[in-house]
XYZ file of C-alpha atoms in Angstrom:
330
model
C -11.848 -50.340 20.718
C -15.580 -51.601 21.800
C -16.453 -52.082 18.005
C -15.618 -55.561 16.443
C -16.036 -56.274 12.667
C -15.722 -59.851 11.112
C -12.810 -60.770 9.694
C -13.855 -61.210 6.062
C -15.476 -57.758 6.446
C -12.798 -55.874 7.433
C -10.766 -57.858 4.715
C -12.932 -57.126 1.964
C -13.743 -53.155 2.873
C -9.896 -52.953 2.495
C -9.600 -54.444 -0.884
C -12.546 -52.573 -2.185
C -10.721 -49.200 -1.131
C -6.796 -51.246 -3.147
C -9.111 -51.585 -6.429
C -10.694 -47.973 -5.909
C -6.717 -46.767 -5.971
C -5.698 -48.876 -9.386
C -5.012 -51.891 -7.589
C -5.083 -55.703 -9.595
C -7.304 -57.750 -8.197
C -4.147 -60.353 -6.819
C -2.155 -57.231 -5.572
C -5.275 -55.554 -3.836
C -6.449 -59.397 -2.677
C -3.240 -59.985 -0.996
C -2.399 -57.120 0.640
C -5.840 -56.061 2.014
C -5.559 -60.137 3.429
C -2.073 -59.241 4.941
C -3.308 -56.012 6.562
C -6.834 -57.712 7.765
C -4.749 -60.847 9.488
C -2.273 -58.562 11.248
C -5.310 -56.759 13.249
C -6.411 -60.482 13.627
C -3.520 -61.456 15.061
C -3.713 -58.609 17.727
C -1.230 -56.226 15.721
C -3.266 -53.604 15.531
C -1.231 -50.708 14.788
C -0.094 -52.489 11.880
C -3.563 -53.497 10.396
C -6.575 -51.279 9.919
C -4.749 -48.545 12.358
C -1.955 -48.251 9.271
C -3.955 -48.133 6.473
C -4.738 -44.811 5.957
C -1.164 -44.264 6.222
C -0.934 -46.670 3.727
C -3.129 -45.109 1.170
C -1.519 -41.739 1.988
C 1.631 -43.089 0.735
C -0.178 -44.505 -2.508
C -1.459 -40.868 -3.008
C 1.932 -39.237 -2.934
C 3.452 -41.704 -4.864
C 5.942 -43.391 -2.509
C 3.822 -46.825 -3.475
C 3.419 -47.709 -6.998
C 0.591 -50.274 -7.545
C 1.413 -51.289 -10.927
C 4.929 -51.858 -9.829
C 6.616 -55.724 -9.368
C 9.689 -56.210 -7.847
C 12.122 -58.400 -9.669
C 15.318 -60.177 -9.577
C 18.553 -57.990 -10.884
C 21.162 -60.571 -9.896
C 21.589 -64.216 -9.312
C 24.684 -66.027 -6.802
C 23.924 -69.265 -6.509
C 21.377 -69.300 -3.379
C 21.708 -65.517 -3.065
C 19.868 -62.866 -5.394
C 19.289 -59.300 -5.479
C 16.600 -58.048 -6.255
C 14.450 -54.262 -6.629
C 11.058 -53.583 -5.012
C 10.185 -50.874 -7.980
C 8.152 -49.129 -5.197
C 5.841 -52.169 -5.325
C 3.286 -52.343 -2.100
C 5.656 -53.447 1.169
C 3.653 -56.291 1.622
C 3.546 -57.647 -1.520
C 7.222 -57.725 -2.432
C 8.081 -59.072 1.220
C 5.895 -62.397 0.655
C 7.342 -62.476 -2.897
C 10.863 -62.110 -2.094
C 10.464 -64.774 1.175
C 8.602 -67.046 -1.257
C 11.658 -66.855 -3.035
C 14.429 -67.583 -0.442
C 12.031 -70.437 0.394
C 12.364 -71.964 -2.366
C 16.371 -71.444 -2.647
C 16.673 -73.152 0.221
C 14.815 -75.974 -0.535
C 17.467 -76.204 -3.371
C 20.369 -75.037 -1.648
C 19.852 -75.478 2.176
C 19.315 -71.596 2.409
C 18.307 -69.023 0.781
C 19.028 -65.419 0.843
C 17.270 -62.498 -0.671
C 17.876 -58.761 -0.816
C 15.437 -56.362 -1.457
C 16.057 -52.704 -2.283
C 13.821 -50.266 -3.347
C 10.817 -51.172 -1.654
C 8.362 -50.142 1.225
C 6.976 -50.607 4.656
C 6.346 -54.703 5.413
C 3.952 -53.586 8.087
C 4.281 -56.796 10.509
C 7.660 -58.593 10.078
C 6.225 -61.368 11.485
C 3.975 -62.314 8.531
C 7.308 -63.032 6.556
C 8.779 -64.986 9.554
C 5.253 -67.315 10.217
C 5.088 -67.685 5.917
C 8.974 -69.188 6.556
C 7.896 -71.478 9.408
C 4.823 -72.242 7.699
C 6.667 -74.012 4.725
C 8.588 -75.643 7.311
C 12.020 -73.088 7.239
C 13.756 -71.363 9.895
C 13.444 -67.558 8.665
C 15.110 -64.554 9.014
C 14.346 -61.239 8.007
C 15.167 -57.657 8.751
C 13.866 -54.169 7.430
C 15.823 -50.607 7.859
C 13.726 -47.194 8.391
C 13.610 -43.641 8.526
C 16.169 -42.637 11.317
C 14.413 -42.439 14.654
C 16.288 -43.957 17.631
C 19.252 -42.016 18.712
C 22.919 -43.841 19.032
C 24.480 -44.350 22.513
C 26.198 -41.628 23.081
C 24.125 -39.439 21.541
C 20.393 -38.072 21.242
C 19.503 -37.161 17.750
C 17.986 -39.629 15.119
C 20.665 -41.647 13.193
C 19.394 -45.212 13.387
C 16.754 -47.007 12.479
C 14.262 -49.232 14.921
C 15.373 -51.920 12.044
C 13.105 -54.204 13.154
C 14.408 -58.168 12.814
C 12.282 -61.401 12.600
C 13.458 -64.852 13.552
C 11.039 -67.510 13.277
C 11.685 -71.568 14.095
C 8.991 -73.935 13.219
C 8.128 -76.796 15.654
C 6.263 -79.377 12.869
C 2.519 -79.789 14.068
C 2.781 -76.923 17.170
C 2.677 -73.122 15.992
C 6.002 -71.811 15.420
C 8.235 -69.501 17.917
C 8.274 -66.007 16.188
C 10.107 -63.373 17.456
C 9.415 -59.904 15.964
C 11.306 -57.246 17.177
C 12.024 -53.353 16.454
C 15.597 -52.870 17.921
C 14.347 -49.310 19.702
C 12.698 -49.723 23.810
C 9.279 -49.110 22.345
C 8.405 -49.294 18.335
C 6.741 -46.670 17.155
C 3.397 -48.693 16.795
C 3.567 -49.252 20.275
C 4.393 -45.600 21.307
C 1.243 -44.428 18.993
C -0.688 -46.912 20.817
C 0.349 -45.367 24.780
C 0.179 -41.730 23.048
C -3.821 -42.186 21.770
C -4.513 -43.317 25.634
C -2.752 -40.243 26.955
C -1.288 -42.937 28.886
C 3.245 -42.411 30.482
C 5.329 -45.470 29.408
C 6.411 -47.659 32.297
C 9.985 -46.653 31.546
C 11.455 -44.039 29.220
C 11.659 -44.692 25.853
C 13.216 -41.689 24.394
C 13.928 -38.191 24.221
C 12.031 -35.314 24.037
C 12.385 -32.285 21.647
C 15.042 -30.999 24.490
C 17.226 -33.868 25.099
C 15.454 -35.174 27.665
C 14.700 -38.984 28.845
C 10.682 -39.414 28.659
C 7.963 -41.228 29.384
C 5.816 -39.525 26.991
C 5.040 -41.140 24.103
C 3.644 -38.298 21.913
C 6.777 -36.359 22.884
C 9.062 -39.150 21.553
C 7.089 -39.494 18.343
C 7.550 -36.054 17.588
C 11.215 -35.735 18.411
C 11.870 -39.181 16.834
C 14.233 -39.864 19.197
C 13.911 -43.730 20.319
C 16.074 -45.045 22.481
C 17.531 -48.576 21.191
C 17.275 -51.725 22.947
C 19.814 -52.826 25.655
C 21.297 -49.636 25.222
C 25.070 -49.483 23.784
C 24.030 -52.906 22.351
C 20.807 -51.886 20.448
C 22.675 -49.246 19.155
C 25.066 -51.255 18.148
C 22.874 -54.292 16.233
C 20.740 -51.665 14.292
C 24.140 -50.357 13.311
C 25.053 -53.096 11.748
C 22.114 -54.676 10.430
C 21.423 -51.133 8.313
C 25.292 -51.846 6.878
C 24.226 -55.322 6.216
C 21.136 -54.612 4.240
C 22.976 -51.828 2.575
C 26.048 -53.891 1.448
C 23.723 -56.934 0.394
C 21.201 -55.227 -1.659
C 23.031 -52.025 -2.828
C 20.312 -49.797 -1.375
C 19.067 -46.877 0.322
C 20.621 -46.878 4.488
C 18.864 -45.001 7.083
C 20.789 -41.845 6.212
C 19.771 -42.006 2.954
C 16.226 -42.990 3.534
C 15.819 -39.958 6.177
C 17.329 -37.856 3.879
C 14.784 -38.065 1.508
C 12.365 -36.260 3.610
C 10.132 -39.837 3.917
C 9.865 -43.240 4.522
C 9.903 -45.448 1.383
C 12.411 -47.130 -0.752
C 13.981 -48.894 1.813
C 15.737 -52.298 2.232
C 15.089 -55.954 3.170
C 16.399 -59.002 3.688
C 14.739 -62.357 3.686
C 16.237 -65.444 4.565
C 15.097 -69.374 4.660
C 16.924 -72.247 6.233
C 15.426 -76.152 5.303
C 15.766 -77.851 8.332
C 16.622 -81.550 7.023
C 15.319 -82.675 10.456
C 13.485 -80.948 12.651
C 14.664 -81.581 16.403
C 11.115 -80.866 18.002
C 12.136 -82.336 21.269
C 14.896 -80.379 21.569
C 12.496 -77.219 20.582
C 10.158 -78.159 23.210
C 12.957 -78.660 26.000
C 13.385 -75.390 26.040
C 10.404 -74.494 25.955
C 9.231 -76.566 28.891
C 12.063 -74.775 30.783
C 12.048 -71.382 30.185
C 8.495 -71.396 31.137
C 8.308 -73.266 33.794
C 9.706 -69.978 35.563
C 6.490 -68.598 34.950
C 4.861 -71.233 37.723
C 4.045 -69.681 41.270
C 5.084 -66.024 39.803
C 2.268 -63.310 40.113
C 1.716 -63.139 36.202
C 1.234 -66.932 36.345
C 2.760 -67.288 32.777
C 5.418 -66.778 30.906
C 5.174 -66.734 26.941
C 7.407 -67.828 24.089
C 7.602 -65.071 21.382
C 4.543 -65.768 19.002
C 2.472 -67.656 21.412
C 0.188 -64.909 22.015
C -1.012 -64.320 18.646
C -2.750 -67.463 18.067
C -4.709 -67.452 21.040
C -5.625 -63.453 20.097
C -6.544 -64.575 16.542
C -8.729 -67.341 17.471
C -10.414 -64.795 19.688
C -10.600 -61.873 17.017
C -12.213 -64.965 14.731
C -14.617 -65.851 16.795
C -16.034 -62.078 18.501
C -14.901 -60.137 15.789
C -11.466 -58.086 15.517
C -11.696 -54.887 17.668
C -11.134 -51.445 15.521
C -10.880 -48.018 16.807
C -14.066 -46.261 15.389
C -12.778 -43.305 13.973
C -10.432 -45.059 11.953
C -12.815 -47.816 10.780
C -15.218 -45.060 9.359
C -12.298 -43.468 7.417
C -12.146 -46.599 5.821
C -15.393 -46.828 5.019
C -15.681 -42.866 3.386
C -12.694 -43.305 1.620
């Protein structure tokens, strides 16, 4: 990716494609600004390098843009709600904007989302909780594509889960995980460089471990985190999301032939006081391993991004050509 566009370009060439496709201005504001700060913030494959997917799924119909998602059913500092089919992004900031909120009420605040689409980064959800000074939580099913232990066809989701902790004044910790080895942004990313994974992250159409990523894609047979234990946690967070928002599961979802209409969960916790020291105790430890050890660092989850977006802000955010001029025709 040798090309680098500025920030509010590659921001505004995305909403001018959202209004071309019947977009409001607020809907096609906000999510071209969600998908132009994820490639900012050095997650690429789920910026510019997802939205023609995007607008593929606007074309068939799996994303309504007139749609709004809204609440079905209150429980004190729990509610239900449906996505409509409204854009991923959209109804993901509404819905944590929401559970904010509740929990600056009740002390939490839950929401359940079913019904909608693809959130692109979880971690936008889980920095807009930290941001308003709230622990978040939030997790997402999918189409089936990792493979149970103990077997090696598709039946779970990568279900990715977000937990973010703010830390007042310093950037928050944000962890932002898909519960397969590799997610499936990563594995595009090691199949466009031709390039093996350092360890197998799937199987291939045969049943076989692999290293190669195109082979797992097509298969879409991940193999879960930890093992028995990734299996396990994707498991149960797909029954979770299920029971909680009354939803489409994995099965349901792969049965349809696509991925859309899935479920969500957001949660916010008000902190009413916010033990930085104890926050940066443990920070202060666990990387102080990093001292004397080839890499010369070790990283809390999130701390990367920042120092990638004030990078991307300042030389432009790098975008893979060929993609970039899709944008541009479409």
């Amino acid at each position: 990716m040798s090309l680098r566009i500025p920030y509010m370009q590659l921001q505004q060439e995305l909403k001018r494609v959202l209004l071309s496709l019947s977009f409001s201005e607020t809907k096609a504001e906000h999510c071209a600004t969600v998908f132009a700060q994820n490639s900012r913030d050095g997650v690429y494959t789920h910026g510019l390098n997802r939205f023609p997917t995007f607008v593929h799924a606007i074309r068939n119909g799996w994303v309504q843009p007139a749609a709004d998602p809204t609440c079905i059913e209150q429980n004190g500092a729990l509610e239900r709600w449906d996505g409509h089919l409204a854009p991923g992004v959209y109804s993901a900031s509404l819905c944590m904007e929401r559970a904010i909120a509740l929990a600056q009420t009740h002390g939490i605040g839950c929401v359940a989302l079913r019904n909608t689409n693809h959130w692109m980064r979880g971690g936008t959800y889980g920095w807009q909780a930290a941001d308003a000074g709230c622990i978040g939580i939030c997790f997402t099913n999918t189409i089936a594509n990792v493979t149970p232990w103990g077997g090696t066809g598709p039946r779970l989701g990568n279900n990715p889960l977000v937990i973010a902790v703010p830390r007042g004044s310093e950037p928050p910790v944000v962890l932002d995980m898909a519960l397969s080895q590799y997610s499936f942004g990563k594995l595009s990313t090691y199949a466009s460089r031709q390039e093996p994974l350092p360890v197998p992250g799937g199987y291939d159409q045969d049943g076989n471990l692999s290293t190669d990523a195109a082979e797992i894609m097509a298969s879409q047979r991940g193999l879960p985190i930890g093992f028995w234990k990734g299996s396990g946690l994707s498991l149960v967070l797909d029954v979770l999301l299920t029971a909680l928002s009354g939803g489409r599961s994995t099965a349901a979802i792969t049965q349809s032939g696509a991925e859309y209409g899935v479920s969500q969960c957001f949660i916010a916790i008000r902190q009413p006081e916010l033990h930085t020291s104890l926050i940066e105790e443990i920070l202060r430890y666990t990387k102080s391993d990093g001292e004397g050890q080839p890499s010369g660092k070790v990283f809390y989850p999130g701390e990367q991004s920042l120092a990638t977006r004030h990078d991307n802000l300042l030389h432009g955010i790098p975008v893979q050509e060929d993609i970039w001029q899709q944008v541009l025709e479409m």
